[in-house]
Amino acid sequence: MKLIISFLFVFNVDVFALNTTRSCDEDPSSNICLLHELKTLKQELKTSQLEVESLKKAVGGLQAQDTNCPTVAFRTQLTHDVASPSAGFHFVFDDIKLNIGNNYNNHHGTFVAPVSGIYFLSYRFTITPGTSKSLIRLVMKINGEIVSHAMSAYESHYITASYTNINHLNAGDDVWLEVLENNYSFAIIGNIANLGPYSVFEGFLITC
């Protein structure tokens, strides 16, 4: 019996909705039509409010992500030549062109990662000519561990040695450049007037 009553109720509601639609087509200004339109607008407003709340949550998530993953970038250059650097010499790039986040220290020549993430790191050295037996090896170190090499060996002319790499750094990791080996009186060239930078250390945070 209850099933029959429920069926009749649903049937009557559907018939009412159908009749309402038909009557509204004939007389859209009737009270029934206005009430029906108001009900529809309320439902649309509720749906819009839910969409706005969803967008607010999404924007909040993006803002939190931006806060946790700051913009970090630096570009530094040598302003002077470094003559005959010995093994263990730690380069200090003294001319800062860009230092977003202030994570490069031009007193120590070290970049310190402010947050954990993936970093793009690059360096370039211009080296004076050597002889048939000369060798200089320059390295990038992270917390004292060698992660890349650049070198000049047996070259009788100026050479630009460079390296670019992508590394995962933890917050607080130190990155610097130093001489690993040098058996000749090489010089690392800094800026030459009006010709631009010859030795550069730079990098930026890709993502965290």
Coordinates of N, CA and C in Angstrom, one line a residue:
M1 N 0.8 -1.2 0.0 CA 0.0 0.0 0.0 C 0.9 1.3 0.0
K2 N 1.9 1.2 0.9 CA 2.8 2.4 0.9 C 3.5 2.6 -0.4
L3 N 3.9 1.5 -1.1 CA 4.5 1.6 -2.4 C 3.6 2.3 -3.4
I4 N 2.3 1.9 -3.4 CA 1.4 2.5 -4.3 C 1.2 4.0 -4.1
I5 N 1.2 4.4 -2.8 CA 1.0 5.8 -2.4 C 2.2 6.6 -2.9
S6 N 3.4 6.0 -2.7 CA 4.7 6.7 -3.1 C 4.7 6.9 -4.6
F7 N 4.3 5.9 -5.3 CA 4.3 5.9 -6.8 C 3.3 7.0 -7.2
L8 N 2.1 7.1 -6.6 CA 1.1 8.1 -7.0 C 1.6 9.5 -6.7
F9 N 2.4 9.6 -5.6 CA 2.9 10.9 -5.2 C 3.9 11.4 -6.2
V10 N 4.9 10.5 -6.6 CA 5.9 10.9 -7.6 C 5.2 11.2 -8.9
F11 N 4.2 10.4 -9.2 CA 3.5 10.6 -10.5 C 2.8 11.9 -10.5
N12 N 2.2 12.3 -9.4 CA 1.5 13.6 -9.3 C 2.5 14.7 -9.4
V13 N 3.7 14.6 -8.7 CA 4.7 15.6 -8.8 C 5.1 15.8 -10.2
D14 N 5.4 14.7 -10.9 CA 5.8 14.8 -12.3 C 4.7 15.5 -13.2
V15 N 3.5 15.1 -13.0 CA 2.4 15.7 -13.8 C 2.3 17.2 -13.5
F16 N 2.5 17.5 -12.1 CA 2.4 18.9 -11.8 C 3.5 19.7 -12.4
A17 N 4.7 19.1 -12.5 CA 5.9 19.8 -13.1 C 5.6 20.0 -14.6
L18 N 5.0 19.0 -15.2 CA 4.7 19.0 -16.6 C 3.7 20.1 -16.9
N19 N 2.6 20.1 -16.1 CA 1.5 21.0 -16.3 C 2.1 22.5 -16.0
T20 N 3.0 22.6 -15.0 CA 3.5 23.9 -14.7 C 4.3 24.4 -15.9
T21 N 5.1 23.5 -16.5 CA 5.9 23.9 -17.7 C 5.0 24.4 -18.8
R22 N 4.0 23.6 -19.1 CA 3.1 23.9 -20.1 C 2.3 25.3 -19.9
S23 N 1.9 25.4 -18.6 CA 1.1 26.7 -18.3 C 2.1 27.9 -18.3
C24 N 3.3 27.7 -18.0 CA 4.3 28.8 -18.0 C 4.6 29.2 -19.5
D25 N 4.6 28.2 -20.4 CA 4.8 28.6 -21.8 C 3.7 29.4 -22.3
E26 N 2.4 29.2 -21.7 CA 1.3 30.0 -22.1 C 1.2 31.3 -21.4
D27 N 1.5 31.3 -20.1 CA 1.4 32.5 -19.3 C 2.6 32.6 -18.3
P28 N 3.8 33.1 -18.7 CA 5.0 33.1 -17.9 C 4.9 34.0 -16.7
S29 N 3.9 34.9 -16.7 CA 3.8 35.9 -15.6 C 2.9 35.4 -14.4
S30 N 2.3 34.2 -14.5 CA 1.5 33.7 -13.5 C 2.3 33.4 -12.2
N31 N 1.6 33.4 -11.0 CA 2.2 33.2 -9.8 C 2.9 31.8 -9.7
I32 N 2.3 30.8 -10.2 CA 2.9 29.5 -10.2 C 4.2 29.5 -11.0
C33 N 4.2 30.2 -12.1 CA 5.5 30.2 -13.0 C 6.5 31.0 -12.2
L34 N 6.1 32.1 -11.6 CA 7.1 32.9 -10.9 C 7.7 32.2 -9.7
L35 N 6.9 31.4 -9.0 CA 7.4 30.6 -7.9 C 8.3 29.5 -8.4
H36 N 8.0 28.9 -9.6 CA 8.8 27.9 -10.2 C 10.2 28.5 -10.6
E37 N 10.1 29.7 -11.2 CA 11.3 30.3 -11.6 C 12.2 30.7 -10.4
L38 N 11.6 31.1 -9.3 CA 12.3 31.5 -8.1 C 13.0 30.2 -7.5
K39 N 12.3 29.1 -7.5 CA 12.9 27.9 -7.0 C 14.1 27.5 -7.9
T40 N 14.0 27.6 -9.2 CA 15.1 27.3 -10.1 C 16.3 28.2 -9.8
L41 N 16.0 29.5 -9.6 CA 17.1 30.5 -9.4 C 17.8 30.2 -8.1
K42 N 17.0 29.8 -7.0 CA 17.6 29.4 -5.8 C 18.6 28.2 -5.9
Q43 N 18.1 27.2 -6.7 CA 19.0 26.0 -6.9 C 20.2 26.4 -7.7
E44 N 20.1 27.3 -8.7 CA 21.3 27.8 -9.4 C 22.2 28.6 -8.5
L45 N 21.7 29.4 -7.6 CA 22.5 30.2 -6.7 C 23.2 29.2 -5.7
K46 N 22.6 28.2 -5.3 CA 23.2 27.2 -4.4 C 24.4 26.5 -5.1
T47 N 24.2 26.2 -6.4 CA 25.2 25.5 -7.1 C 26.4 26.5 -7.3
S48 N 26.1 27.8 -7.6 CA 27.1 28.7 -7.8 C 27.9 29.0 -6.5
Q49 N 27.2 29.0 -5.4 CA 27.9 29.1 -4.1 C 28.9 28.0 -3.9
L50 N 28.5 26.8 -4.2 CA 29.3 25.6 -4.0 C 30.6 25.7 -4.9
E51 N 30.4 26.2 -6.2 CA 31.5 26.4 -7.1 C 32.5 27.4 -6.6
V52 N 31.9 28.5 -6.0 CA 32.8 29.6 -5.5 C 33.6 29.1 -4.3
E53 N 33.0 28.3 -3.4 CA 33.7 27.7 -2.3 C 34.8 26.8 -2.8
S54 N 34.5 26.0 -3.8 CA 35.5 25.1 -4.4 C 36.7 25.9 -5.0
L55 N 36.4 27.0 -5.7 CA 37.5 27.9 -6.2 C 38.3 28.5 -5.2
K56 N 37.6 28.9 -4.1 CA 38.4 29.5 -2.9 C 39.4 28.6 -2.4
K57 N 38.9 27.3 -2.2 CA 39.8 26.3 -1.7 C 41.0 26.1 -2.6
A58 N 40.7 26.0 -3.9 CA 41.8 25.8 -4.9 C 42.8 27.0 -4.9
V59 N 42.3 28.2 -4.8 CA 43.2 29.4 -4.7 C 44.0 29.4 -3.5
G60 N 43.4 29.0 -2.4 CA 44.1 28.9 -1.1 C 45.2 27.9 -1.1
G61 N 44.9 26.8 -1.8 CA 46.0 25.8 -2.0 C 47.1 26.3 -2.8
L62 N 46.8 27.0 -3.9 CA 47.9 27.6 -4.7 C 48.7 28.6 -3.9
Q63 N 48.0 29.5 -3.1 CA 48.7 30.5 -2.4 C 49.6 29.8 -1.3
A64 N 49.2 28.7 -0.7 CA 50.0 28.0 0.2 C 51.2 27.4 -0.4
Q65 N 51.0 26.9 -1.7 CA 52.1 26.3 -2.4 C 53.1 27.4 -2.8
D66 N 52.6 28.6 -3.2 CA 53.6 29.7 -3.5 C 54.4 30.1 -2.3
T67 N 53.7 30.1 -1.1 CA 54.4 30.5 0.1 C 55.5 29.5 0.5
N68 N 55.2 28.2 0.3 CA 56.2 27.1 0.6 C 57.3 27.0 -0.4
C69 N 57.0 27.5 -1.7 CA 58.0 27.4 -2.7 C 58.3 28.8 -3.3
P70 N 59.2 29.5 -2.6 CA 59.5 30.9 -2.9 C 60.3 31.0 -4.2
T71 N 60.3 32.2 -4.8 CA 61.2 32.5 -5.9 C 62.6 32.7 -5.5
V72 N 63.5 31.9 -6.0 CA 64.9 31.9 -5.7 C 65.7 31.9 -7.0
A73 N 66.6 32.9 -7.1 CA 67.4 33.0 -8.3 C 68.7 33.9 -8.0
F74 N 69.8 33.5 -8.6 CA 71.0 34.3 -8.4 C 71.9 34.3 -9.6
R75 N 72.6 35.3 -9.9 CA 73.6 35.4 -11.0 C 74.7 36.3 -10.5
T76 N 75.9 35.7 -10.5 CA 77.1 36.4 -10.0 C 78.2 36.3 -11.0
Q77 N 79.2 37.3 -10.9 CA 80.3 37.3 -11.8 C 81.6 37.7 -11.1
L78 N 82.7 37.3 -11.7 CA 84.0 37.8 -11.2 C 84.3 39.1 -11.8
T79 N 84.8 40.0 -11.0 CA 85.2 41.4 -11.5 C 86.7 41.5 -11.7
H80 N 87.4 40.4 -11.4 CA 88.9 40.5 -11.4 C 89.4 39.1 -11.9
D81 N 90.6 39.1 -12.3 CA 91.3 37.8 -12.7 C 91.8 37.1 -11.4
V82 N 91.8 35.8 -11.4 CA 92.4 35.0 -10.3 C 93.6 34.3 -10.9
A83 N 94.8 34.7 -10.5 CA 96.0 34.2 -11.0 C 96.5 32.9 -10.2
S84 N 96.8 31.9 -11.0 CA 97.4 30.7 -10.4 C 96.7 30.2 -9.1
P85 N 95.4 29.9 -9.2 CA 94.7 29.4 -8.0 C 95.2 28.0 -7.7
S86 N 95.5 27.7 -6.5 CA 95.9 26.4 -6.1 C 94.8 25.5 -5.7
A87 N 95.1 24.1 -5.6 CA 94.0 23.2 -5.2 C 93.4 23.6 -3.9
G88 N 92.1 23.6 -3.9 CA 91.3 23.9 -2.7 C 90.9 25.4 -2.7
F89 N 91.3 26.2 -3.7 CA 90.9 27.6 -3.7 C 89.4 27.7 -3.9
H90 N 88.8 28.5 -3.1 CA 87.4 28.7 -3.1 C 87.0 30.0 -3.8
F91 N 86.3 29.9 -4.9 CA 86.0 31.1 -5.7 C 84.9 31.9 -5.0
V92 N 85.1 33.2 -5.0 CA 84.1 34.2 -4.5 C 83.7 35.1 -5.6
F93 N 82.5 34.9 -6.2 CA 82.1 35.7 -7.3 C 81.5 37.0 -6.6
D94 N 82.2 38.1 -6.8 CA 81.9 39.3 -6.0 C 80.9 40.2 -6.6
D95 N 80.6 40.1 -7.9 CA 79.7 41.0 -8.5 C 78.3 40.4 -8.7
I96 N 77.4 40.7 -7.8 CA 76.0 40.1 -7.8 C 75.1 40.9 -8.7
K97 N 74.6 40.2 -9.8 CA 73.7 40.9 -10.7 C 72.3 40.6 -10.4
L98 N 72.0 39.4 -9.7 CA 70.7 39.0 -9.3 C 70.8 38.1 -8.1
N99 N 70.0 38.4 -7.1 CA 70.0 37.6 -5.8 C 68.7 37.6 -5.2
I100 N 67.7 37.1 -5.8 CA 66.3 37.0 -5.3 C 66.3 36.0 -4.2
G101 N 66.0 36.5 -3.0 CA 66.0 35.7 -1.8 C 67.2 35.8 -1.0
N102 N 68.2 36.5 -1.5 CA 69.5 36.8 -0.8 C 70.1 35.5 -0.3
N103 N 70.2 34.5 -1.1 CA 70.7 33.2 -0.7 C 72.2 33.0 -1.2
Y104 N 72.7 33.9 -2.0 CA 74.1 33.8 -2.4 C 74.8 34.8 -1.5
N105 N 75.9 34.3 -0.9 CA 76.8 35.2 0.0 C 78.0 35.6 -0.8
N106 N 78.2 36.8 -1.1 CA 79.3 37.2 -1.9 C 80.6 37.4 -1.0
H107 N 80.5 37.2 0.3 CA 81.7 37.2 1.1 C 82.3 35.9 1.2
H108 N 81.5 34.8 1.1 CA 82.0 33.5 1.2 C 81.9 32.7 -0.2
G109 N 81.2 33.3 -1.2 CA 81.1 32.6 -2.4 C 80.2 31.4 -2.4
T110 N 79.3 31.3 -1.5 CA 78.5 30.1 -1.3 C 77.0 30.5 -1.5
F111 N 76.3 29.6 -2.2 CA 74.9 29.6 -2.3 C 74.3 28.6 -1.3
V112 N 73.3 29.1 -0.5 CA 72.7 28.2 0.5 C 71.2 28.0 0.1
A113 N 70.8 26.8 -0.1 CA 69.4 26.5 -0.5 C 68.4 26.9 0.7
P114 N 67.5 27.8 0.4 CA 66.5 28.2 1.5 C 65.5 27.1 1.8
V115 N 65.1 26.3 0.7 CA 64.1 25.3 0.9 C 64.6 24.0 0.1
S116 N 64.0 22.9 0.4 CA 64.3 21.7 -0.3 C 63.6 21.7 -1.6
G117 N 64.3 21.3 -2.7 CA 63.7 21.3 -4.0 C 64.7 21.0 -5.1
I118 N 64.2 21.2 -6.4 CA 65.0 20.9 -7.5 C 65.6 22.2 -8.0
Y119 N 66.9 22.3 -8.2 CA 67.6 23.6 -8.5 C 68.4 23.4 -9.8
F120 N 68.3 24.4 -10.6 CA 69.2 24.5 -11.8 C 70.4 25.3 -11.4
L121 N 71.6 24.8 -11.6 CA 72.9 25.4 -11.2 C 73.8 25.4 -12.4
S122 N 74.5 26.5 -12.6 CA 75.4 26.6 -13.8 C 76.6 27.5 -13.5
Y123 N 77.7 27.2 -14.1 CA 78.9 28.0 -13.9 C 79.7 28.0 -15.2
R124 N 80.5 29.1 -15.4 CA 81.4 29.2 -16.6 C 82.7 29.9 -16.2
F125 N 83.8 29.3 -16.6 CA 85.1 29.9 -16.4 C 85.8 30.1 -17.7
T126 N 86.5 31.2 -17.8 CA 87.4 31.5 -18.9 C 88.8 31.3 -18.4
I127 N 89.6 30.5 -19.1 CA 90.9 30.1 -18.6 C 92.0 30.4 -19.6
T128 N 93.1 31.0 -19.1 CA 94.2 31.3 -20.0 C 94.9 30.1 -20.6
P129 N 95.7 30.3 -21.7 CA 96.3 29.1 -22.3 C 97.3 28.4 -21.4
G130 N 97.5 27.1 -21.7 CA 98.5 26.3 -20.9 C 99.6 25.8 -21.9
T131 N 100.1 24.6 -21.5 CA 101.1 23.9 -22.3 C 100.6 22.5 -22.6
S132 N 101.5 21.8 -23.2 CA 101.1 20.4 -23.6 C 100.9 19.5 -22.4
K133 N 101.4 19.9 -21.2 CA 101.3 19.1 -20.0 C 100.5 19.7 -18.9
S134 N 99.8 20.8 -19.2 CA 99.1 21.6 -18.2 C 97.7 21.0 -18.0
L135 N 97.2 21.2 -16.8 CA 95.9 20.7 -16.4 C 95.3 21.6 -15.2
I136 N 94.1 22.0 -15.4 CA 93.4 22.6 -14.3 C 92.0 22.0 -14.2
R137 N 91.5 21.6 -13.0 CA 90.2 21.1 -12.9 C 89.4 21.9 -11.8
L138 N 88.3 22.3 -12.3 CA 87.4 23.2 -11.4 C 86.1 22.4 -11.1
V139 N 85.6 22.4 -9.9 CA 84.5 21.6 -9.5 C 83.4 22.4 -8.8
M140 N 82.2 21.9 -8.9 CA 81.1 22.4 -8.0 C 81.0 21.4 -6.9
K141 N 80.8 21.9 -5.7 CA 80.6 21.0 -4.5 C 79.3 21.4 -3.8
I142 N 78.6 20.3 -3.3 CA 77.5 20.5 -2.5 C 77.8 19.9 -1.1
N143 N 77.8 20.7 -0.1 CA 78.2 20.2 1.2 C 79.6 19.5 1.2
G144 N 80.5 19.9 0.3 CA 81.8 19.3 0.3 C 81.9 18.2 -0.7
E145 N 80.8 17.7 -1.3 CA 80.8 16.6 -2.2 C 80.9 17.1 -3.7
I146 N 81.8 16.6 -4.5 CA 81.9 17.0 -5.9 C 80.7 16.5 -6.7
V147 N 80.1 17.4 -7.4 CA 78.9 17.0 -8.2 C 79.1 17.3 -9.7
S148 N 80.2 18.1 -10.1 CA 80.4 18.3 -11.5 C 81.9 18.8 -11.7
H149 N 82.4 18.6 -12.9 CA 83.8 19.0 -13.2 C 83.8 19.9 -14.4
A150 N 84.7 20.9 -14.5 CA 85.0 21.6 -15.7 C 86.5 21.7 -15.7
M151 N 87.1 21.6 -16.9 CA 88.6 21.5 -16.9 C 89.2 22.1 -18.2
S152 N 90.5 22.4 -18.2 CA 91.3 22.7 -19.3 C 92.6 21.9 -19.3
A153 N 92.8 21.2 -20.3 CA 94.0 20.3 -20.3 C 94.7 20.4 -21.7
Y154 N 96.0 20.6 -21.7 CA 96.8 20.6 -22.9 C 96.3 21.6 -24.0
E155 N 95.8 22.7 -23.5 CA 95.2 23.7 -24.4 C 96.3 24.8 -24.6
S156 N 96.5 25.3 -25.8 CA 97.4 26.4 -26.1 C 96.7 27.7 -26.4
H157 N 95.4 27.7 -26.1 CA 94.6 29.0 -26.3 C 93.6 29.1 -25.2
Y158 N 93.0 30.3 -25.1 CA 92.0 30.5 -24.1 C 90.8 29.5 -24.3
I159 N 90.2 29.1 -23.2 CA 89.1 28.2 -23.3 C 88.1 28.6 -22.3
T160 N 86.8 28.4 -22.7 CA 85.7 28.6 -21.7 C 85.2 27.2 -21.3
A161 N 85.3 26.9 -20.0 CA 84.9 25.7 -19.5 C 83.6 25.9 -18.7
S162 N 82.5 25.2 -19.0 CA 81.2 25.4 -18.4 C 80.5 24.1 -18.0
Y163 N 79.6 24.3 -17.2 CA 78.8 23.1 -16.8 C 77.4 23.6 -16.3
T164 N 76.4 22.9 -16.7 CA 75.0 23.1 -16.2 C 74.5 21.8 -15.7
N165 N 73.7 21.9 -14.6 CA 73.2 20.6 -14.1 C 72.0 21.0 -13.2
I166 N 71.2 19.9 -13.0 CA 70.0 20.0 -12.1 C 70.2 19.1 -10.9
N167 N 70.1 19.7 -9.7 CA 70.3 18.9 -8.5 C 69.2 19.1 -7.5
H168 N 69.0 18.1 -6.7 CA 68.1 18.2 -5.6 C 68.9 18.7 -4.4
L169 N 68.4 19.8 -3.8 CA 69.1 20.3 -2.6 C 68.1 20.3 -1.5
N170 N 68.6 20.0 -0.3 CA 67.9 20.1 0.9 C 68.0 21.5 1.5
A171 N 67.1 22.0 2.2 CA 67.2 23.3 2.9 C 68.5 23.3 3.7
G172 N 69.3 24.4 3.5 CA 70.5 24.5 4.2 C 71.7 24.0 3.5
D173 N 71.6 23.3 2.4 CA 72.7 22.8 1.7 C 73.6 23.9 1.1
D174 N 74.9 23.8 1.2 CA 75.8 24.8 0.7 C 76.4 24.3 -0.7
V175 N 76.4 25.3 -1.6 CA 77.0 25.0 -3.0 C 78.1 26.1 -3.2
W176 N 79.2 25.6 -3.7 CA 80.3 26.5 -4.1 C 81.2 25.9 -5.2
L177 N 82.1 26.7 -5.7 CA 83.0 26.3 -6.7 C 84.4 26.4 -6.2
E178 N 85.3 25.4 -6.6 CA 86.7 25.5 -6.1 C 87.6 24.8 -7.1
V179 N 88.9 25.0 -6.9 CA 89.9 24.3 -7.7 C 90.2 23.0 -7.1
L180 N 90.1 21.9 -7.9 CA 90.4 20.6 -7.5 C 91.9 20.3 -7.7
E181 N 92.4 20.8 -8.9 CA 93.8 20.5 -9.3 C 94.3 21.6 -10.2
N182 N 95.6 21.9 -10.1 CA 96.2 22.9 -11.0 C 97.7 22.7 -11.0
N183 N 98.2 22.3 -12.1 CA 99.7 22.1 -12.2 C 100.4 23.1 -13.0
Y184 N 99.7 24.2 -13.3 CA 100.3 25.2 -14.2 C 99.9 26.6 -13.7
S185 N 100.5 27.6 -14.2 CA 100.2 29.0 -13.8 C 99.0 29.6 -14.6
F186 N 97.9 28.9 -14.5 CA 96.7 29.4 -15.2 C 96.2 30.6 -14.5
A187 N 95.3 31.3 -15.2 CA 94.6 32.4 -14.6 C 93.1 32.3 -15.0
I188 N 92.2 32.5 -14.1 CA 90.8 32.6 -14.4 C 90.4 34.0 -14.6
I189 N 89.8 34.2 -15.8 CA 89.6 35.6 -16.3 C 88.2 36.1 -15.7
G190 N 88.3 37.3 -15.2 CA 87.0 38.0 -14.7 C 86.5 38.8 -15.9
N191 N 86.0 40.0 -15.5 CA 85.4 40.9 -16.6 C 86.5 41.6 -17.3
I192 N 86.3 41.7 -18.6 CA 87.2 42.6 -19.4 C 86.4 43.8 -19.9
A193 N 86.9 45.0 -19.8 CA 86.1 46.2 -20.0 C 85.4 46.1 -21.3
N194 N 84.0 46.4 -21.3 CA 83.2 46.5 -22.4 C 82.9 45.1 -23.2
L195 N 83.5 44.0 -22.6 CA 83.3 42.7 -23.3 C 82.4 41.8 -22.5
G196 N 82.0 42.2 -21.3 CA 81.1 41.4 -20.5 C 81.7 40.4 -19.6
P197 N 80.9 39.5 -18.9 CA 81.4 38.6 -17.9 C 82.1 37.4 -18.6
Y198 N 83.2 36.9 -18.0 CA 83.9 35.8 -18.5 C 83.8 34.6 -17.6
S199 N 83.5 34.9 -16.3 CA 83.4 33.8 -15.3 C 82.1 34.1 -14.5
V200 N 81.2 33.1 -14.5 CA 79.8 33.3 -14.0 C 79.4 32.1 -13.1
F201 N 78.7 32.4 -12.1 CA 78.1 31.3 -11.2 C 76.6 31.8 -11.1
E202 N 75.6 30.9 -11.4 CA 74.2 31.3 -11.4 C 73.4 30.1 -11.1
G203 N 72.1 30.3 -10.8 CA 71.2 29.2 -10.6 C 69.8 29.7 -10.1
F204 N 68.8 28.8 -10.1 CA 67.5 29.2 -9.6 C 66.8 27.9 -9.2
L205 N 65.7 28.2 -8.4 CA 64.9 27.1 -7.9 C 63.8 26.8 -8.9
I206 N 63.8 25.5 -9.4 CA 62.8 25.1 -10.4 C 61.5 24.8 -9.7
T207 N 61.5 23.9 -8.7 CA 60.3 23.5 -8.0 C 60.6 22.9 -6.6
C208 N 59.7 23.0 -5.7 CA 59.9 22.4 -4.4 C 58.7 21.7 -3.9

